[in-house]
Amino acid sequence: MTSTPLLTDLPSYPKLQALASTLKRARIDQFFIEDPLRTDSFRVQAAGLKLDYSKQLLTKEALTLLLQLADEVGLQQRVRALVAGEPINSTEQRPALHSLLRAAEGGALDAEFRQVCVTRERMKHWVDRLHQGAHSGFSGQPISDVVNIGIGGSDLGPRLTTEALKPYQGHIACHYVANVDPTDLQDTLSNLNPASTLFIVCSKSFRTEETLANGLVARQWLLAAGATAADMDMHFLAVTCNREAAAQFGISANNCLPLWDWVGGRYSVWSAIGLSSAIAVGWPNFERFLEGARGMDEHFLQAPGEANMPLLMSLLEIWYCNFFGAPSQAVLPYSQHLKCLPEFLQQLTMESNGKRVTAQGTALEYSTAPLMWGVAGTMGQHSFHQWLHQGTSLCPVDFVLPLTTHSDKPEQLRQLVANCLAQSRALMIGRSESAALSTLLRRGFSGPEAKRLAPHLVMPGNRPSSTITFEALTPETLGALLALYEHRTFCSGQLWGVNPFDQWGVELGKEIGAEVLDQLMGESNPSDDQTDPSTSALANAWKALN
Ligand code: F6P
């Protein structure tokens, strides 16, 4: 694997720095006055999605230089290496073949693709069996509820997919339990009937503490309700790379669906990790979800840079993070069914690119992976939009907007759409001091009072956003949307020179967690070299009450 150059060493980097310092004084709304056709130039479409990025603090010159940056880093070769199955995850010496999970053919990766196809067949078998009522629990009742037990990538993708595709929901209800906080599982189980509940323990490693703890409690819940150890096969499926551990847990080989080390957890919704969502919406809809993602894959591989949606979104991420110092970015889906999208993207982008060294281990002196956050609109308008409009940090926004609704209240959708469009416009145009003054005078404030209040109404504007629209939130558009952000994350990782497919940073917390657990269970206090006074005092406070 060739070593990745540092972003700051690329020839276009200083040119972009110079341009950014000029553009810091430019106005987005002015760009539209200078070029009334700007929207046409800064708009692309792919796989049923449209990206309008005309409300960005971006000129054609800046875009050309950003595209050069991608060329200089050798992005096209990196993309080819990704899809060819080269060990692009260099620290773990593994490929990252999530695109193969939704492919229609394997090409040179035929051996892996055959495993994917066999697993798809097994998933379909389980989905159909459950839908036909052909799989029963220990008392002979058909399964009515499925509980996915998993965390991180073994939870967020299927949770989002099930929620997003609610209008496609069949008669089996799917629930998601991730947290080791016992109330998560307890609250979920309190409404369920053990005799008709199936658990899917999703864990790539089958070593994740939270998932195993919840799995054991689920097992006890079934036993307490009258199931025997021999009945467990009726109530547990596993999805994992670690068949031995699943077998030790008591899940038989027939009930264990495979995952492979070439699928990263946060890229795994397309694999059997997505089984619960396939059960929720039925197999044909899950296939449509894969097809949507495949459409985005094809676009990503074929479209030239200036029309390539994932690449353009990645370049915008780099632009604001590295040339404008934006510490965060928001994603605001104006769709209640997409309320889980920000959390999913948080893991995707921050676990992938939240790295401080290059793939070769060189310490970075520039920022990577801005904080990704957001909630479904319009909720944020009544909490943090104040900060977006008048706060002191730059935070580019991605608005995500389905243009039709599955609900029978289209007039309410009109309100939602109006809010979304108004927010992106307000972020861009802002409000000047003189406009603030006139507003206050119109509202009946006296001259001096209006003058006193006007600075508080001033909004600088010039806050960039993109809007991603699609006709409707369907399995296809959802698949395309998630694949879009996956590829965007990959491109940004390459530009920053980091490995987006490992996550070594989560390990120390797990190790210390095990030590602290010992301390909490132990009679004696740990010595000073085993812990620190603050952690000791906090542990003792817990011990005093438990
Ligand atoms: O601890 C982080 C992590 O490894 C994520 O990368 C992963 O998605 C999650 O934990 C769950 O891991 P597993 O699927 O192995 O239980």
mmCIF file with all atom_site columns, C-alpha atoms in Angstrom, residues 212 242 371 409 460:
data_model
loop_
_atom_site.group_PDB
_atom_site.id
_atom_site.type_symbol
_atom_site.label_atom_id
_atom_site.label_alt_id
_atom_site.label_comp_id
_atom_site.label_asym_id
_atom_site.label_entity_id
_atom_site.label_seq_id
_atom_site.pdbx_PDB_ins_code
_atom_site.Cartn_x
_atom_site.Cartn_y
_atom_site.Cartn_z
_atom_site.occupancy
_atom_site.B_iso_or_equiv
_atom_site.pdbx_formal_charge
_atom_site.auth_seq_id
_atom_site.auth_comp_id
_atom_site.auth_asym_id
_atom_site.auth_atom_id
_atom_site.pdbx_PDB_model_num
ATOM 1 C CA . LEU A 1 212 ? -23.463 -10.059 25.746 1.00 0.00 ? 212 LEU A CA 1
ATOM 2 C CA . ASN A 1 242 ? -17.257 -15.261 15.820 1.00 0.00 ? 242 ASN A CA 1
ATOM 3 C CA . LEU A 1 371 ? -18.191 16.789  15.137 1.00 0.00 ? 371 LEU A CA 1
ATOM 4 C CA . LYS A 1 409 ? -51.695 15.117  5.711  1.00 0.00 ? 409 LYS A CA 1
ATOM 5 C CA . PRO A 1 460 ? -24.591 37.721  10.113 1.00 0.00 ? 460 PRO A CA 1
#
